[in-house]
Coordinates of C-alpha atoms in Angstrom, one line a residue:
Chain A
M12 CA -2.3 -35.4 -18.6
E13 CA -1.6 -34.2 -15.1
L14 CA 2.1 -35.1 -15.5
V15 CA 2.4 -33.3 -18.9
L16 CA 0.7 -30.2 -17.6
S17 CA 2.7 -30.0 -14.4
L18 CA 5.9 -30.5 -16.4
A19 CA 4.9 -27.8 -18.8
I20 CA 4.1 -25.4 -15.9
G21 CA 7.4 -26.2 -14.2
V22 CA 9.5 -25.8 -17.3
L23 CA 7.7 -22.5 -18.2
F24 CA 8.1 -21.1 -14.7
G25 CA 11.7 -22.3 -14.4
A26 CA 12.7 -20.7 -17.7
G27 CA 10.8 -17.5 -16.7
I28 CA 12.7 -17.3 -13.4
W29 CA 16.1 -17.8 -15.2
L30 CA 15.2 -15.1 -17.7
V31 CA 14.0 -12.6 -15.0
L32 CA 17.4 -12.9 -13.3
R33 CA 19.2 -11.9 -16.6
P34 CA 20.8 -8.4 -16.9
R35 CA 19.0 -7.3 -20.1
S36 CA 15.5 -5.8 -19.7
F37 CA 14.1 -7.6 -22.7
Q38 CA 15.0 -10.9 -21.2
V39 CA 13.4 -9.8 -18.0
L40 CA 10.2 -9.0 -19.9
C41 CA 10.2 -12.4 -21.7
G42 CA 10.8 -14.1 -18.3
L43 CA 7.8 -12.3 -16.8
M44 CA 5.6 -13.3 -19.7
L45 CA 6.7 -17.0 -19.5
M46 CA 6.0 -16.9 -15.7
S47 CA 2.6 -15.4 -16.3
Y48 CA 1.7 -18.2 -18.8
A49 CA 2.8 -20.7 -16.3
V50 CA 0.7 -19.1 -13.6
N51 CA -2.4 -19.0 -15.9
L52 CA -2.0 -22.7 -16.7
F53 CA -1.6 -23.3 -12.9
I54 CA -4.9 -21.5 -12.1
F55 CA -6.6 -23.5 -14.8
A56 CA -5.3 -26.8 -13.4
M57 CA -6.5 -25.9 -9.9
G58 CA -10.1 -26.3 -11.0
G59 CA -9.3 -30.0 -11.8
L60 CA -8.4 -31.4 -15.2
R61 CA -11.4 -32.7 -17.1
V62 CA -12.0 -33.5 -20.7
D63 CA -15.2 -32.8 -22.7
R64 CA -17.1 -31.1 -19.9
P65 CA -18.7 -27.8 -20.4
P66 CA -18.5 -25.1 -17.7
L67 CA -22.0 -23.9 -18.3
T68 CA -25.4 -25.6 -18.5
P69 CA -27.8 -25.2 -21.4
A70 CA -30.9 -23.4 -20.4
G71 CA -33.9 -25.4 -19.2
S72 CA -32.0 -28.6 -18.2
V73 CA -31.4 -29.8 -14.7
P74 CA -27.7 -29.3 -14.1
D75 CA -25.7 -32.2 -12.9
P76 CA -22.5 -31.0 -11.0
A77 CA -20.6 -34.1 -11.8
A78 CA -20.9 -33.5 -15.6
L79 CA -19.6 -30.0 -15.4
A80 CA -16.2 -28.4 -15.3
D81 CA -15.6 -25.8 -12.6
P82 CA -16.3 -22.5 -14.3
L83 CA -14.6 -20.3 -11.7
P84 CA -11.0 -21.0 -12.6
Q85 CA -11.8 -20.2 -16.2
A86 CA -13.2 -16.8 -15.2
L87 CA -10.2 -16.2 -13.0
V88 CA -7.8 -17.1 -15.8
L89 CA -9.6 -14.8 -18.2
T90 CA -9.2 -11.9 -15.8
A91 CA -5.6 -12.8 -15.0
I92 CA -4.7 -12.9 -18.7
V93 CA -6.1 -9.5 -19.3
I94 CA -4.4 -7.9 -16.3
G95 CA -1.1 -9.7 -16.9
F96 CA -1.2 -8.7 -20.6
A97 CA -1.9 -5.0 -19.7
T98 CA 0.8 -4.7 -17.1
T99 CA 3.4 -6.5 -19.3
A100 CA 2.6 -4.1 -22.1
L101 CA 3.1 -1.2 -19.7
Y102 CA 6.5 -2.7 -18.7
L103 CA 7.4 -2.9 -22.4
V104 CA 6.7 0.8 -22.8
V105 CA 8.8 1.7 -19.8
M106 CA 11.6 -0.6 -21.1
I107 CA 11.6 1.2 -24.5
G108 CA 11.6 4.6 -22.6
A109 CA 14.5 3.5 -20.5
R110 CA 16.4 2.3 -23.5
G111 CA 15.8 5.6 -25.2
I112 CA 16.8 7.8 -22.3
T113 CA 19.7 5.9 -20.8
G114 CA 21.0 4.5 -24.1
T115 CA 21.3 0.9 -22.7
D116 CA 19.0 -2.0 -22.2
H117 CA 20.7 -3.1 -19.0
V118 CA 18.2 -3.4 -16.1
D119 CA 20.2 -1.0 -14.0
G120 CA 20.1 1.6 -16.7
Q121 CA 23.9 1.6 -17.0
E122 CA 26.4 -0.9 -18.2
P123 CA 28.4 -2.6 -15.4
E124 CA 31.9 -1.4 -14.9
P125 CA 34.4 -3.7 -16.7
Chain B
M1 CA -31.6 -2.5 1.1
S2 CA -31.1 1.0 2.5
W3 CA -29.0 3.9 1.3
S4 CA -26.3 3.0 3.8
E5 CA -25.5 -0.3 2.0
H6 CA -25.3 1.5 -1.3
L7 CA -22.9 4.0 0.3
L8 CA -20.4 1.1 0.5
L9 CA -20.0 1.2 -3.2
A10 CA -19.4 5.0 -3.4
P11 CA -15.7 5.0 -2.5
I12 CA -15.0 2.7 -5.5
L13 CA -17.5 4.2 -8.0
L14 CA -16.7 7.9 -7.3
P15 CA -13.0 7.7 -8.3
L16 CA -13.8 5.3 -11.2
L17 CA -16.4 7.6 -12.7
C18 CA -14.4 10.7 -12.0
G19 CA -11.2 9.2 -13.5
A20 CA -13.1 8.0 -16.6
L21 CA -14.6 11.5 -17.0
L22 CA -11.1 13.1 -16.8
V23 CA -9.4 10.9 -19.4
P24 CA -10.9 12.7 -22.5
L25 CA -10.2 16.2 -21.1
T26 CA -7.1 17.6 -22.7
Q27 CA -4.3 19.1 -20.7
G28 CA -5.4 22.6 -21.5
W29 CA -8.3 22.1 -19.1
H30 CA -6.0 21.7 -16.2
R31 CA -8.0 23.8 -13.8
L32 CA -11.2 21.9 -14.5
K33 CA -9.4 18.5 -14.2
F34 CA -8.0 19.6 -10.9
A35 CA -11.4 20.8 -9.6
L36 CA -13.2 17.6 -10.6
G37 CA -10.5 15.4 -9.0
Y38 CA -10.6 17.6 -5.9
A39 CA -14.3 17.3 -5.6
S40 CA -14.2 13.6 -6.0
V41 CA -11.6 13.3 -3.2
L42 CA -13.6 15.4 -0.9
A43 CA -16.7 13.4 -1.7
Q44 CA -14.8 10.2 -0.9
L45 CA -13.7 11.7 2.4
A46 CA -17.3 12.5 3.3
C47 CA -18.4 8.9 2.4
A48 CA -15.5 7.5 4.4
L49 CA -16.4 9.6 7.4
V50 CA -20.1 8.6 7.2
L51 CA -19.0 4.9 6.9
A52 CA -16.8 5.2 9.9
R53 CA -19.7 6.7 11.8
L54 CA -22.1 4.0 10.7
T55 CA -19.8 1.2 11.7
D56 CA -19.4 2.5 15.2
N57 CA -22.9 3.7 16.1
G58 CA -24.7 0.4 16.0
H59 CA -26.4 1.1 12.7
W60 CA -25.2 -2.3 11.4
P61 CA -25.0 -5.5 13.5
E62 CA -21.4 -6.2 14.6
G63 CA -20.5 -2.9 13.0
M64 CA -20.2 -4.4 9.6
G65 CA -22.0 -3.3 6.5
V66 CA -22.2 -5.9 3.8
Y67 CA -22.9 -5.2 0.2
L68 CA -23.6 -8.2 -2.1
A69 CA -22.4 -7.2 -5.5
A70 CA -24.7 -8.6 -8.3
N71 CA -27.0 -9.6 -5.4
W72 CA -25.6 -13.1 -5.1
A73 CA -25.6 -14.7 -1.7
A74 CA -22.2 -14.5 0.0
P75 CA -20.0 -17.4 -0.9
F76 CA -20.8 -17.2 -4.6
G77 CA -20.8 -13.5 -5.4
I78 CA -18.3 -10.8 -4.5
A79 CA -19.0 -9.4 -1.1
L80 CA -18.0 -5.9 -0.2
L81 CA -17.7 -5.2 3.5
A82 CA -17.1 -2.1 5.6
D83 CA -16.0 -2.7 9.2
R84 CA -14.3 -0.3 11.5
L85 CA -10.8 -1.1 10.2
A86 CA -11.9 -0.7 6.5
A87 CA -13.6 2.5 7.3
A88 CA -10.6 3.9 9.1
M89 CA -8.4 3.0 6.2
L90 CA -10.8 4.7 3.8
V91 CA -10.7 7.9 5.9
L92 CA -6.9 7.7 5.8
T93 CA -6.8 7.2 2.0
A94 CA -9.1 10.1 1.4
L95 CA -7.2 12.4 3.7
L96 CA -3.8 11.5 2.2
G97 CA -5.3 11.8 -1.3
W98 CA -6.6 15.2 -0.4
A99 CA -3.2 16.4 0.8
S100 CA -1.3 14.9 -2.2
L101 CA -3.7 16.3 -4.8
H102 CA -3.6 19.7 -3.2
F103 CA 0.2 19.6 -3.3
A104 CA 0.1 18.6 -7.0
M105 CA -2.1 21.5 -8.0
L106 CA 0.6 23.9 -9.0
R107 CA 3.3 21.9 -10.6
W108 CA 3.1 18.1 -10.4
G109 CA -0.4 17.8 -11.9
R110 CA 0.9 19.4 -15.0
I111 CA 4.3 17.8 -15.6
G112 CA 2.7 15.0 -17.7
V113 CA -0.5 14.0 -19.2
H114 CA -3.2 12.1 -17.4
F115 CA -1.9 12.8 -13.9
H116 CA -5.4 13.4 -12.5
P117 CA -7.2 10.3 -14.0
L118 CA -4.3 8.1 -12.8
F119 CA -4.6 9.6 -9.4
Q120 CA -8.3 8.8 -9.2
F121 CA -7.7 5.2 -10.4
L122 CA -5.0 4.9 -7.7
L123 CA -7.6 6.0 -5.1
M124 CA -10.1 3.5 -6.6
G125 CA -7.7 0.7 -6.3
L126 CA -6.8 1.6 -2.7
N127 CA -10.5 2.0 -1.6
G128 CA -11.4 -1.2 -3.4
A129 CA -8.7 -3.2 -1.7
F130 CA -9.9 -2.1 1.7
L131 CA -13.5 -2.8 1.0
T132 CA -13.4 -6.1 -0.9
H133 CA -13.6 -9.4 0.9
D134 CA -12.8 -11.8 -1.9
L135 CA -9.3 -12.9 -2.7
F136 CA -9.5 -12.6 -6.4
N137 CA -11.2 -9.3 -6.3
L138 CA -8.5 -8.2 -4.0
F139 CA -6.0 -9.1 -6.7
V140 CA -7.9 -7.1 -9.2
F141 CA -8.0 -4.0 -7.0
F142 CA -4.3 -4.5 -6.2
E143 CA -3.6 -4.4 -9.9
V144 CA -5.7 -1.3 -10.5
M145 CA -3.8 0.4 -7.7
L146 CA -0.4 -0.8 -9.0
A147 CA -1.1 0.0 -12.6
A148 CA -2.0 3.5 -11.6
S149 CA 1.0 3.8 -9.4
Y150 CA 3.3 2.7 -12.3
G151 CA 1.9 5.5 -14.4
L152 CA 2.2 8.0 -11.6
L153 CA 5.7 7.0 -10.6
L154 CA 6.9 7.7 -14.2
H155 CA 5.3 11.1 -14.3
G156 CA 7.7 13.8 -15.4
Y157 CA 10.0 11.0 -16.2
N158 CA 13.8 11.3 -16.1
A159 CA 16.5 8.7 -16.1
E160 CA 16.3 8.3 -12.3
R161 CA 12.5 7.7 -12.4
L162 CA 12.7 5.2 -15.3
R163 CA 15.5 3.3 -13.5
A164 CA 13.4 3.1 -10.3
G165 CA 10.3 2.3 -12.3
M166 CA 11.9 -0.6 -14.1
Q167 CA 12.7 -2.2 -10.7
Y168 CA 9.4 -1.3 -9.2
I169 CA 7.3 -2.7 -12.0
A170 CA 9.3 -5.9 -12.4
V171 CA 9.2 -6.6 -8.7
N172 CA 5.5 -5.9 -8.5
L173 CA 4.7 -8.0 -11.6
A174 CA 6.5 -10.9 -10.0
A175 CA 4.7 -10.3 -6.8
S176 CA 1.4 -10.3 -8.6
L177 CA 2.2 -13.7 -10.1
L178 CA 2.9 -15.0 -6.6
F179 CA -0.5 -13.5 -5.5
L180 CA -2.2 -15.5 -8.3
L181 CA -0.4 -18.7 -7.4
G182 CA -1.4 -18.4 -3.8
T183 CA -5.0 -17.6 -4.6
A184 CA -5.2 -20.6 -7.0
L185 CA -3.7 -23.0 -4.4
I186 CA -6.1 -21.7 -1.8
Y187 CA -9.0 -22.1 -4.2
A188 CA -7.9 -25.6 -5.1
V189 CA -7.9 -26.7 -1.4
A190 CA -10.8 -24.7 0.1
G191 CA -13.0 -24.3 -3.0
T192 CA -13.8 -20.7 -2.2
L193 CA -12.3 -17.3 -2.5
N194 CA -14.7 -15.5 -0.2
M195 CA -12.7 -14.6 2.9
A196 CA -15.4 -15.2 5.4
D197 CA -16.2 -18.6 3.9
L198 CA -12.5 -19.4 3.7
G199 CA -11.9 -18.8 7.4
A200 CA -14.6 -21.3 8.3
R201 CA -13.5 -23.9 5.7
A202 CA -9.8 -23.5 6.6
A203 CA -10.5 -24.6 10.2
R204 CA -12.1 -27.8 9.0
L205 CA -9.2 -28.9 6.7
A206 CA -6.8 -31.5 8.0
G207 CA -3.7 -33.5 6.9
Q208 CA -2.6 -33.0 3.3
D209 CA -5.2 -30.4 2.6
A210 CA -4.2 -28.3 5.5
A211 CA -0.6 -28.5 4.4
L212 CA -1.6 -27.3 0.9
L213 CA -3.6 -24.5 2.3
Q214 CA -0.5 -23.4 4.4
A215 CA 1.6 -23.5 1.2
G216 CA -0.9 -21.4 -0.6
A217 CA -1.1 -18.9 2.3
A218 CA 2.7 -18.8 2.4
V219 CA 2.9 -17.9 -1.3
L220 CA 0.1 -15.4 -0.9
G221 CA 1.8 -13.9 2.2
L222 CA 5.0 -13.6 0.2
A223 CA 3.2 -11.4 -2.3
F224 CA 1.8 -9.2 0.5
L225 CA 5.2 -9.1 2.2
I226 CA 6.8 -7.8 -1.0
K227 CA 4.2 -5.0 -1.1
A228 CA 4.7 -4.3 2.6
A229 CA 8.4 -4.1 2.0
A230 CA 9.4 -6.6 4.6
W231 CA 13.1 -7.5 4.8
P232 CA 14.6 -8.9 2.6
L233 CA 11.8 -8.3 0.1
G234 CA 11.7 -4.5 0.4
F235 CA 14.9 -3.5 -1.4
W236 CA 13.0 -1.8 -4.1
L237 CA 11.3 0.7 -1.8
P238 CA 13.8 3.4 -0.9
T239 CA 14.9 3.9 -4.5
T240 CA 11.3 4.1 -5.7
Y241 CA 10.3 6.6 -3.0
A242 CA 13.3 8.8 -3.6
A243 CA 12.7 8.8 -7.3
A244 CA 8.9 9.5 -7.3
S245 CA 7.5 13.0 -7.4
P246 CA 6.5 14.2 -3.9
P247 CA 2.7 13.8 -4.1
V248 CA 3.1 10.4 -5.7
A249 CA 5.6 9.3 -3.0
A250 CA 3.2 10.4 -0.3
M251 CA 0.5 8.1 -1.8
L252 CA 3.1 5.2 -2.2
V253 CA 3.6 5.4 1.6
L254 CA 0.0 4.3 2.0
M255 CA 0.5 1.5 -0.6
T256 CA 3.0 -0.3 1.7
K257 CA 0.3 -0.3 4.4
V258 CA -2.1 -2.1 2.1
G259 CA 0.2 -5.1 2.2
A260 CA 0.3 -4.9 6.0
Y261 CA -3.5 -4.5 6.1
A262 CA -4.0 -7.6 4.0
I263 CA -1.6 -9.7 6.1
L264 CA -3.4 -8.5 9.3
R265 CA -6.8 -9.5 8.0
L266 CA -5.9 -12.8 6.4
S267 CA -3.5 -14.1 9.1
L268 CA -6.2 -13.7 11.8
L269 CA -8.8 -15.3 9.5
L270 CA -6.8 -18.3 8.2
F271 CA -4.6 -19.1 11.2
P272 CA -6.4 -17.8 14.3
G273 CA -4.3 -20.1 16.4
G274 CA -1.3 -17.9 15.7
E275 CA 0.9 -20.5 13.9
L276 CA 1.9 -17.8 11.5
G277 CA 2.8 -15.4 14.3
T278 CA 6.4 -16.3 14.9
A279 CA 7.5 -15.8 11.3
L280 CA 5.7 -12.5 11.1
L281 CA 7.1 -11.4 14.4
W282 CA 10.7 -12.1 13.6
G283 CA 10.3 -10.9 10.0
G284 CA 8.9 -7.7 11.2
M285 CA 11.7 -7.2 13.7
A286 CA 14.3 -7.9 11.0
T287 CA 12.5 -5.3 8.9
I288 CA 12.7 -2.7 11.7
A289 CA 16.4 -3.4 12.0
F290 CA 16.9 -3.1 8.3
G291 CA 15.0 0.1 8.1
A292 CA 17.0 1.6 11.1
A293 CA 20.3 0.6 9.5
G294 CA 19.2 2.1 6.2
M295 CA 18.1 5.3 7.8
L296 CA 21.4 5.8 9.5
S297 CA 23.4 4.9 6.4
T298 CA 21.8 7.3 3.9
E299 CA 22.4 11.0 3.2
S300 CA 19.5 11.6 0.9
A301 CA 16.3 12.7 2.6
G302 CA 14.1 10.8 0.1
R303 CA 15.8 7.5 1.0
M304 CA 15.6 8.4 4.6
A305 CA 11.8 8.7 4.3
G306 CA 11.7 5.4 2.5
Y307 CA 13.5 3.7 5.3
A308 CA 11.2 5.3 7.8
A309 CA 8.3 3.7 5.9
V310 CA 10.1 0.4 6.1
I311 CA 10.4 0.8 9.9
S312 CA 6.7 1.5 10.3
S313 CA 5.9 -1.4 8.0
G314 CA 8.1 -3.7 10.1
T315 CA 6.5 -2.5 13.3
L316 CA 3.0 -3.3 12.0
L317 CA 4.1 -6.8 10.8
A318 CA 5.7 -7.5 14.2
A319 CA 2.6 -6.3 16.1
T320 CA 0.5 -8.5 13.8
G321 CA 2.6 -11.5 14.5
Y322 CA 2.9 -11.0 18.2
G323 CA -0.5 -12.5 18.8
Q324 CA -2.1 -10.2 21.4
P325 CA -5.3 -8.4 20.5
A326 CA -4.5 -5.2 22.6
L327 CA -1.2 -4.8 20.7
V328 CA -3.1 -5.0 17.3
G329 CA -5.4 -2.2 18.5
A330 CA -2.3 -0.1 19.4
A331 CA -0.6 -0.9 16.1
L332 CA -3.7 0.3 14.3
Y333 CA -3.3 3.6 16.0
Y334 CA 0.3 3.7 15.0
L335 CA -0.6 3.0 11.3
P336 CA -2.3 6.2 10.4
G337 CA 0.1 8.3 12.5
S338 CA 3.2 6.9 10.9
T339 CA 1.7 7.1 7.4
L340 CA 0.7 10.7 7.8
A341 CA 4.2 11.6 9.2
V342 CA 6.2 10.0 6.5
A343 CA 3.9 11.4 3.8
A344 CA 4.2 14.9 5.3
F345 CA 8.0 14.4 5.4
L346 CA 8.1 13.4 1.7
L347 CA 6.1 16.5 0.7
L348 CA 8.3 18.7 2.9
I349 CA 11.5 17.4 1.4
E350 CA 10.7 19.0 -1.9
L351 CA 10.2 22.3 -0.2
I352 CA 13.3 21.9 1.9
D353 CA 15.4 21.2 -1.2
R354 CA 14.8 24.7 -2.3
I355 CA 16.9 26.1 0.5
R356 CA 19.7 23.6 0.1
T357 CA 22.2 25.2 -2.2
P358 CA 25.0 22.7 -3.2
R359 CA 27.5 25.0 -1.5
N360 CA 25.7 24.5 1.8
A361 CA 25.7 20.8 1.6
L362 CA 29.4 20.8 0.8
L363 CA 30.2 23.2 3.6
A364 CA 28.3 21.0 6.1
V365 CA 30.2 17.9 5.1
S366 CA 33.6 19.6 5.2
M367 CA 32.8 21.2 8.5
E368 CA 32.2 17.8 10.0
A369 CA 35.2 16.2 8.3
F370 CA 37.8 18.8 9.1
A371 CA 36.2 20.0 12.4
V372 CA 36.4 23.6 11.2
E373 CA 36.6 25.8 14.3
D374 CA 36.1 29.3 13.0
V375 CA 32.6 29.3 11.7
P376 CA 31.9 32.5 9.7
R377 CA 30.0 34.8 12.0
E378 CA 26.5 35.5 11.1
P379 CA 24.9 38.8 12.0
V380 CA 23.1 38.3 15.3
G381 CA 19.4 38.8 15.5
R382 CA 18.7 38.5 11.8
P383 CA 15.0 38.2 11.4
V384 CA 14.0 34.7 10.3
P385 CA 11.8 34.8 7.3
A386 CA 8.5 33.2 7.9
A387 CA 8.9 30.6 5.2
L388 CA 12.1 29.4 6.7
A389 CA 10.5 29.2 10.1
F390 CA 7.6 27.2 8.7
L391 CA 10.0 24.8 7.0
S392 CA 12.1 24.2 10.1
L393 CA 9.1 23.9 12.4
A394 CA 7.3 21.5 10.1
F395 CA 10.5 19.5 9.8
A396 CA 10.8 19.3 13.6
A397 CA 7.2 18.1 13.8
C398 CA 7.8 15.4 11.2
A399 CA 11.0 14.3 13.1
L400 CA 9.1 14.2 16.4
L401 CA 6.3 12.1 14.7
I402 CA 8.6 9.7 13.0
A403 CA 10.8 9.2 16.0
G404 CA 7.9 9.0 18.4
L405 CA 8.8 11.7 20.8
P406 CA 6.2 13.6 22.8
P407 CA 4.0 15.6 22.4
L408 CA 2.7 14.4 19.0
S409 CA 0.8 11.2 18.1
G410 CA 3.9 9.2 17.3
F411 CA 4.7 9.1 21.0
I412 CA 1.2 8.0 22.0
A413 CA 1.3 5.3 19.4
K414 CA 4.5 3.8 20.6
F415 CA 3.5 4.3 24.3
A416 CA 0.2 2.4 23.6
M417 CA 2.2 -0.4 22.0
F418 CA 4.6 -0.7 24.9
H419 CA 1.7 -0.6 27.3
A420 CA 0.0 -3.5 25.4
L421 CA 3.3 -5.4 25.3
L422 CA 4.0 -5.0 29.1
D423 CA 0.4 -5.8 29.9
A424 CA 0.8 -9.5 29.1
P425 CA -2.2 -11.7 29.8
D426 CA -0.3 -14.1 32.1
G427 CA 1.8 -11.3 33.7
E428 CA 5.0 -12.6 32.2
V429 CA 6.4 -10.7 29.2
P430 CA 8.2 -13.1 26.9
G431 CA 11.6 -12.5 25.5
A432 CA 10.2 -11.7 22.1
G433 CA 8.2 -8.9 23.7
W434 CA 11.4 -7.3 25.2
A435 CA 13.2 -7.7 21.9
L436 CA 10.4 -6.0 20.1
M437 CA 10.4 -3.1 22.6
A438 CA 14.2 -2.7 22.4
L439 CA 14.1 -2.7 18.6
V440 CA 11.3 -0.1 18.5
L441 CA 13.3 2.1 20.9
V442 CA 16.5 1.7 19.0
S443 CA 14.8 2.5 15.7
S444 CA 13.3 5.6 17.3
L445 CA 16.8 6.7 18.5
V446 CA 18.2 6.0 15.0
A447 CA 15.4 8.1 13.5
V448 CA 16.2 11.0 15.9
I449 CA 19.9 10.8 15.0
A450 CA 19.4 10.6 11.2
L451 CA 16.8 13.3 11.1
M452 CA 18.8 15.6 13.5
R453 CA 21.8 15.2 11.2
F454 CA 19.8 16.1 8.2
G455 CA 18.1 19.1 10.0
V456 CA 21.4 20.5 11.3
R457 CA 23.0 20.3 7.9
T458 CA 20.0 21.9 6.2
F459 CA 18.9 24.6 8.6
W460 CA 21.9 25.5 10.6
A461 CA 24.9 25.0 8.4
G462 CA 25.7 28.0 6.2
S463 CA 23.1 30.6 5.2
A464 CA 19.9 29.2 4.1
L465 CA 18.1 31.2 1.5
P466 CA 14.5 32.1 2.2
P467 CA 12.6 29.8 -0.1
A468 CA 9.7 30.6 -2.4
L469 CA 6.7 28.7 -1.2
H470 CA 3.2 28.7 -2.5
R471 CA 0.1 28.5 -0.4
S472 CA -1.0 25.3 -2.2
E473 CA 2.3 23.6 -1.1
V474 CA 2.2 24.8 2.5
A475 CA -1.4 23.9 3.1
P476 CA -1.1 20.1 2.6
V477 CA 1.9 19.8 4.9
L478 CA 0.0 21.8 7.5
L479 CA -3.1 19.6 6.9
L480 CA -1.1 16.4 7.5
L481 CA 0.7 17.8 10.6
G482 CA -2.6 19.2 11.8
L483 CA -4.2 15.8 11.5
S484 CA -1.4 14.3 13.5
A485 CA -2.0 16.9 16.2
L486 CA -5.7 16.1 16.1
M487 CA -4.8 12.5 16.5
T488 CA -2.9 13.4 19.6
V489 CA -5.8 15.5 21.1
Q490 CA -8.4 12.9 20.2
A491 CA -6.2 9.9 21.1
G492 CA -8.8 8.5 23.6
P493 CA -11.7 8.1 21.2
L494 CA -9.4 7.0 18.4
V495 CA -7.6 4.4 20.4
G496 CA -11.0 3.2 21.5
Y497 CA -12.4 3.0 18.0
L498 CA -9.3 1.2 16.6
G499 CA -9.2 -1.1 19.6
R500 CA -12.7 -2.2 18.7
A501 CA -11.6 -2.6 15.1
G502 CA -8.7 -4.8 16.3
D503 CA -11.1 -6.8 18.6
A504 CA -13.5 -7.4 15.7
L505 CA -10.6 -8.9 13.7
H506 CA -10.0 -11.4 16.4
R507 CA -13.6 -12.7 16.2
P508 CA -13.6 -14.3 12.8
A509 CA -16.8 -16.3 13.6
D510 CA -18.9 -13.2 14.0
Y511 CA -17.4 -11.9 10.8
A512 CA -18.2 -15.0 8.9
A513 CA -21.7 -15.2 10.3
R514 CA -22.3 -11.5 9.3
V515 CA -21.1 -12.0 5.7
L516 CA -22.6 -15.4 5.0
G517 CA -25.9 -14.4 6.7
Q518 CA -26.5 -11.3 4.6
P519 CA -29.7 -12.0 2.6
P520 CA -29.8 -11.0 -1.1
V521 CA -32.3 -8.4 -2.0
P522 CA -35.6 -10.2 -2.9
A523 CA -36.6 -9.9 -6.6
P524 CA -39.2 -7.2 -7.3
R525 CA -42.7 -8.6 -7.6
E526 CA -44.0 -8.7 -11.1
D527 CA -47.2 -6.9 -11.4
P528 CA -49.8 -9.0 -13.2

């Protein structure tokens, strides 16, 4: 599972970097989204990969740390998703605005000289 | 828990509540929005001043006030902490926010919707970033600050601002991802995100874990260096500063300092031995050189101010990396001075632009190019209009501050840094120290040349029209320059205070003991 997850993170991040370096702003946006997915998976993996372990204990029982997943990365990922989503949406708005005002979707706001 | 601990939360809660209150008010209520925002900024200033006083008068042990959010003991909950450095940064934020908001009263607050709420959220993010001592919470406050700054940067949007905004947002989103990566790596190794706890645990790591921690810290540091505009990561900065509206650009100056602040705090905490120092030192020096070259190369005043901010950022990074406590204290005195100076310059540029007719600029350039001998004779003894005199004097003061010439605080700051550099503990100043001094001197010279060139072209070439200035635009510039003058007059106490702030940063053990030892508030007894 570790191998699959790390490969997935690597491929997502690599694809994201390639897209971020592209000249069209929509590609940059997609790249940023792929990179943020990769980062979210990465944070998730940093708490350790465990199957079938709850992050919270039922009330009244004596908690056994070995039987639990680390809840903190899950909370962090949740926050990171929300923030990443909001800022990416903002970038989309700016992108549309730039497209409308400059008339091109090039990241520099003008087409390169031929 | 006394009132003073609750006061720690005020610099975050005040702008949050005020900003939330301002969102539903429509643009027609402009005066009310401005008044509420203004009151909130002044209240934050009062809080910050009280906090600065409390940290230094022995009210709290070690001069650190700790607030356990949600009342969880330190490594588990989120700890807010005000020490001397954080309090000083809060004061700086409130002062700069005051000046910027005042400047925005007449025009800039009205050029788009939601200027005032965004401004409050920006202040909240800044204050939170200075107060929080938890890595992930730091990320959250960074994002609050950045999201507000994206909105503010695009205010009154035109093609130039959108183009700058596209770069700025993309770069900062990528930096935020690096921030998360670094934080996740550090959590994986150390198992904590609380900075005080982290410092203690980092010292105990060895072998592979230590290497992983260093990798995490490097990725995290990269994110901070992008925000601090270190070379070669600061390419976005001059364009952004030149494009933003003046009050927003003045606040952006402070945002570069947040990166430098985080690096200062974390580098001393994670690597007290100074393994990180060399990289920061040389990176900082490269940044100074880059900023100096940029300042000399540009004609636009906005870009010049941006490069001046890059120089001051580089100076701070180099001082952090040099690894001498006295130098850190001096650099902490340099930080507010340079921030205020560049911010005042950015506000001033907008006013100066009103006297620069295109004809003047053309004449100035052609005069230099063709060495025109017979300058048209101006009538001698023409009375100088007061507004023009104010602009030129304020510009001269900004130039003195940025270049670090006497008698204003820029000189004292650079002098204090040189003093600390020459006063090496073992009596021998290393080569890096001489290199840093030479670079700071050269960058000052470059700043003098660049600003003189701009000043001569603006105020002396051709006939400048007396500009129309409003009180609300003059007052903030006067306030910022007056603060710099005050910093000069009160240099003794200030250097002392900031020196103690720097010393406290070099004693991470006391800091950890203070944060981790803070007891939660006992639960209220239930009455039978």
